């Protein structure tokens, strides 16, 4: 059994006098919600009316409600902008410098991201490539270069061996 909801569109017809009163209220700075409450209509209906009759409903002169618009800070540091632009430029410069330094360390091979953990260096001798790993062997990567080697210790059904499981998942303290 199919049930179809009957959708009806509610259209409100206002006479010219009512539209003019609404336009006057709008032009005096009242919000669409205030006008809608006065006439027993919805805020959206008033906004739609204003958009369809732009000659009667003038643009709002002053923003009311919501967050204030941000002003763009330009020019020299003055008492009004408190040096915010200068601070943002310094933050941007520092971030760019840090990113450049990290990229250089990575290319030089001195990045901490490229360093192999001490316990992983010991396991390199028994490591296997991914296509050589069995179902219950640890899939923890041991090195950062080709060929990529994985731990291959017994897992007992998990993804990693006991040692790498403890490194990957920290147990929460009783707190």
mmCIF file of C-alpha atoms in Angstrom:
data_model
loop_
_atom_site.group_PDB
_atom_site.id
_atom_site.type_symbol
_atom_site.label_atom_id
_atom_site.label_comp_id
_atom_site.label_asym_id
_atom_site.label_seq_id
_atom_site.Cartn_x
_atom_site.Cartn_y
_atom_site.Cartn_z
ATOM 1 C CA UNK A 1 0.000 0.000 0.000
ATOM 2 C CA UNK A 2 1.432 3.347 -1.020
ATOM 3 C CA UNK A 3 0.678 6.418 1.005
ATOM 4 C CA UNK A 4 1.226 9.739 -0.664
ATOM 5 C CA UNK A 5 1.187 12.910 1.331
ATOM 6 C CA UNK A 6 -0.826 15.645 -0.257
ATOM 7 C CA UNK A 7 1.406 18.679 -0.537
ATOM 8 C CA UNK A 8 -0.323 22.006 -0.555
ATOM 9 C CA UNK A 9 1.418 25.261 -1.153
ATOM 10 C CA UNK A 10 0.244 28.092 1.000
ATOM 11 C CA UNK A 11 0.271 31.394 -0.790
ATOM 12 C CA UNK A 12 -0.698 34.541 0.984
ATOM 13 C CA UNK A 13 -2.320 37.297 -1.004
ATOM 14 C CA UNK A 14 -1.893 40.765 0.447
ATOM 15 C CA UNK A 15 -3.640 43.823 -0.862
ATOM 16 C CA UNK A 16 -1.676 46.899 -1.937
ATOM 17 C CA UNK A 17 -2.380 48.726 1.333
ATOM 18 C CA UNK A 18 -1.020 45.834 3.471
ATOM 19 C CA UNK A 19 2.071 45.549 1.242
ATOM 20 C CA UNK A 20 2.699 49.283 1.672
ATOM 21 C CA UNK A 21 2.412 49.026 5.477
ATOM 22 C CA UNK A 22 4.850 46.085 5.432
ATOM 23 C CA UNK A 23 7.247 48.035 3.202
ATOM 24 C CA UNK A 24 7.100 51.038 5.545
ATOM 25 C CA UNK A 25 7.892 48.831 8.534
ATOM 26 C CA UNK A 26 10.730 47.200 6.588
ATOM 27 C CA UNK A 27 12.139 50.555 5.522
ATOM 28 C CA UNK A 28 11.921 51.813 9.140
ATOM 29 C CA UNK A 29 14.319 49.042 10.158
ATOM 30 C CA UNK A 30 12.008 46.343 11.511
ATOM 31 C CA UNK A 31 13.113 42.763 10.871
ATOM 32 C CA UNK A 32 11.215 40.280 8.727
ATOM 33 C CA UNK A 33 10.401 38.301 11.893
ATOM 34 C CA UNK A 34 8.850 41.340 13.571
ATOM 35 C CA UNK A 35 6.727 42.144 10.524
ATOM 36 C CA UNK A 36 5.673 38.506 10.155
ATOM 37 C CA UNK A 37 4.585 38.326 13.796
ATOM 38 C CA UNK A 38 2.478 41.449 13.360
ATOM 39 C CA UNK A 39 0.658 40.103 10.297
ATOM 40 C CA UNK A 40 0.454 36.420 11.325
ATOM 41 C CA UNK A 41 2.739 35.223 8.568
ATOM 42 C CA UNK A 42 6.154 33.586 8.306
ATOM 43 C CA UNK A 43 9.493 35.336 8.143
ATOM 44 C CA UNK A 44 10.201 33.646 4.808
ATOM 45 C CA UNK A 45 6.975 34.990 3.314
ATOM 46 C CA UNK A 46 7.963 38.550 4.236
ATOM 47 C CA UNK A 47 11.462 38.109 2.814
ATOM 48 C CA UNK A 48 9.992 36.686 -0.396
ATOM 49 C CA UNK A 49 7.622 39.634 -0.652
ATOM 50 C CA UNK A 50 10.530 42.040 -0.157
ATOM 51 C CA UNK A 51 12.546 40.363 -2.904
ATOM 52 C CA UNK A 52 9.639 40.401 -5.333
ATOM 53 C CA UNK A 53 8.893 44.083 -4.638
ATOM 54 C CA UNK A 54 12.328 45.678 -4.449
ATOM 55 C CA UNK A 55 10.969 49.048 -5.488
ATOM 56 C CA UNK A 56 8.869 49.217 -2.300
ATOM 57 C CA UNK A 57 11.255 47.409 0.086
ATOM 58 C CA UNK A 58 14.543 49.293 0.166
ATOM 59 C CA UNK A 59 17.816 47.690 1.231
ATOM 60 C CA UNK A 60 18.545 47.604 4.923
ATOM 61 C CA UNK A 61 20.708 50.497 6.024
ATOM 62 C CA UNK A 62 21.902 48.957 9.268
ATOM 63 C CA UNK A 63 22.636 45.337 10.099
ATOM 64 C CA UNK A 64 20.709 44.079 13.089
ATOM 65 C CA UNK A 65 21.398 40.873 14.980
ATOM 66 C CA UNK A 66 23.927 38.201 14.167
ATOM 67 C CA UNK A 67 27.664 38.579 14.335
ATOM 68 C CA UNK A 68 29.171 41.938 13.460
ATOM 69 C CA UNK A 69 30.965 42.125 10.152
ATOM 70 C CA UNK A 70 34.754 42.023 10.350
ATOM 71 C CA UNK A 71 36.581 45.050 9.078
ATOM 72 C CA UNK A 72 39.616 44.566 6.906
ATOM 73 C CA UNK A 73 42.741 45.962 8.559
ATOM 74 C CA UNK A 74 45.037 47.661 6.140
ATOM 75 C CA UNK A 75 47.633 50.339 6.276
ATOM 76 C CA UNK A 76 50.056 51.135 9.046
ATOM 77 C CA UNK A 77 49.698 49.935 12.602
ATOM 78 C CA UNK A 78 47.452 52.374 14.401
ATOM 79 C CA UNK A 79 45.664 52.569 17.702
ATOM 80 C CA UNK A 80 42.449 51.295 16.034
ATOM 81 C CA UNK A 81 43.782 48.014 14.641
ATOM 82 C CA UNK A 82 46.210 47.270 17.525
ATOM 83 C CA UNK A 83 48.746 45.748 15.176
ATOM 84 C CA UNK A 84 46.569 42.705 14.398
ATOM 85 C CA UNK A 85 47.663 42.703 10.777
ATOM 86 C CA UNK A 86 51.300 42.789 11.803
ATOM 87 C CA UNK A 87 50.768 39.905 14.234
ATOM 88 C CA UNK A 88 49.028 37.809 11.566
ATOM 89 C CA UNK A 89 51.872 38.471 9.121
ATOM 90 C CA UNK A 90 54.398 37.346 11.745
ATOM 91 C CA UNK A 91 52.425 34.156 12.471
ATOM 92 C CA UNK A 92 52.213 33.377 8.762
ATOM 93 C CA UNK A 93 55.952 34.007 8.371
ATOM 94 C CA UNK A 94 56.785 31.722 11.310
ATOM 95 C CA UNK A 95 54.582 28.922 9.959
ATOM 96 C CA UNK A 96 56.162 29.172 6.515
ATOM 97 C CA UNK A 97 59.639 29.065 8.067
ATOM 98 C CA UNK A 98 58.758 25.962 10.129
ATOM 99 C CA UNK A 99 57.368 24.210 7.045
ATOM 100 C CA UNK A 100 60.533 25.067 5.071
ATOM 101 C CA UNK A 101 62.720 23.694 7.894
ATOM 102 C CA UNK A 102 60.695 20.440 8.070
ATOM 103 C CA UNK A 103 60.981 19.982 4.300
ATOM 104 C CA UNK A 104 64.771 20.469 4.429
ATOM 105 C CA UNK A 105 65.108 17.961 7.300
ATOM 106 C CA UNK A 106 63.010 15.450 5.355
ATOM 107 C CA UNK A 107 65.149 15.849 2.216
ATOM 108 C CA UNK A 108 68.391 15.620 4.228
ATOM 109 C CA UNK A 109 67.167 12.455 5.978
ATOM 110 C CA UNK A 110 67.420 14.032 9.446
ATOM 111 C CA UNK A 111 63.694 14.331 10.048
ATOM 112 C CA UNK A 112 62.382 12.528 13.146
ATOM 113 C CA UNK A 113 59.667 11.109 10.882
ATOM 114 C CA UNK A 114 62.309 9.146 8.968
ATOM 115 C CA UNK A 115 64.165 7.763 11.979
ATOM 116 C CA UNK A 116 63.662 4.078 12.755
ATOM 117 C CA UNK A 117 62.788 3.098 16.329
ATOM 118 C CA UNK A 118 65.497 1.133 18.188
ATOM 119 C CA UNK A 119 63.295 -1.946 18.662
ATOM 120 C CA UNK A 120 62.409 -1.888 14.960
ATOM 121 C CA UNK A 121 66.099 -1.881 13.947
ATOM 122 C CA UNK A 122 66.522 -5.155 15.835
ATOM 123 C CA UNK A 123 63.588 -6.719 13.951
ATOM 124 C CA UNK A 124 64.839 -5.691 10.465
ATOM 125 C CA UNK A 125 66.806 -8.963 10.161
ATOM 126 C CA UNK A 126 63.596 -11.036 10.474
ATOM 127 C CA UNK A 127 61.329 -8.582 8.634
ATOM 128 C CA UNK A 128 59.351 -9.592 5.554
ATOM 129 C CA UNK A 129 57.892 -7.755 2.589
ATOM 130 C CA UNK A 130 54.126 -7.291 2.526
ATOM 131 C CA UNK A 131 53.431 -9.945 -0.108
ATOM 132 C CA UNK A 132 55.367 -12.499 1.996
ATOM 133 C CA UNK A 133 53.354 -11.914 5.221
ATOM 134 C CA UNK A 134 51.001 -14.614 6.465
ATOM 135 C CA UNK A 135 47.540 -14.152 7.958
ATOM 136 C CA UNK A 136 48.605 -13.948 11.603
ATOM 137 C CA UNK A 137 51.853 -12.031 11.209
ATOM 138 C CA UNK A 138 52.480 -8.464 12.418
ATOM 139 C CA UNK A 139 51.985 -5.822 9.742
ATOM 140 C CA UNK A 140 53.913 -3.031 11.501
ATOM 141 C CA UNK A 141 56.248 -1.228 9.029
ATOM 142 C CA UNK A 142 59.872 -1.311 10.191
ATOM 143 C CA UNK A 143 61.596 1.007 7.725
ATOM 144 C CA UNK A 144 60.944 4.010 5.498
ATOM 145 C CA UNK A 145 62.625 2.936 2.286
ATOM 146 C CA UNK A 146 62.415 0.408 -0.449
ATOM 147 C CA UNK A 147 61.944 -2.481 0.017
ATOM 148 C CA UNK A 148 59.439 -1.890 2.810
ATOM 149 C CA UNK A 149 59.812 -4.496 5.540
ATOM 150 C CA UNK A 150 57.214 -5.494 8.123
ATOM 151 C CA UNK A 151 57.671 -7.049 11.587
ATOM 152 C CA UNK A 152 56.176 -10.515 10.783
ATOM 153 C CA UNK A 153 56.034 -11.686 14.442
ATOM 154 C CA UNK A 154 53.075 -13.845 15.482
ATOM 155 C CA UNK A 155 49.929 -11.852 16.271
ATOM 156 C CA UNK A 156 47.370 -14.331 17.542
ATOM 157 C CA UNK A 157 44.711 -12.895 15.231
ATOM 158 C CA UNK A 158 45.300 -9.159 15.671
ATOM 159 C CA UNK A 159 46.879 -6.786 13.163
ATOM 160 C CA UNK A 160 50.040 -6.245 15.214
ATOM 161 C CA UNK A 161 52.202 -8.325 17.544
ATOM 162 C CA UNK A 162 52.084 -7.710 21.285
ATOM 163 C CA UNK A 163 55.056 -5.308 21.189
ATOM 164 C CA UNK A 164 53.659 -3.130 18.389
ATOM 165 C CA UNK A 165 50.134 -3.328 19.788
ATOM 166 C CA UNK A 166 51.443 -1.684 22.974
ATOM 167 C CA UNK A 167 53.197 1.009 20.956
ATOM 168 C CA UNK A 168 50.085 1.708 18.864
ATOM 169 C CA UNK A 169 47.415 1.629 21.556
ATOM 170 C CA UNK A 170 48.160 3.232 24.911
ATOM 171 C CA UNK A 171 46.231 1.945 27.923
ATOM 172 C CA UNK A 172 44.424 4.703 29.837
ATOM 173 C CA UNK A 173 45.456 5.218 33.427
ATOM 174 C CA UNK A 174 42.972 4.793 36.280
ATOM 175 C CA UNK A 175 41.905 8.382 36.626
#
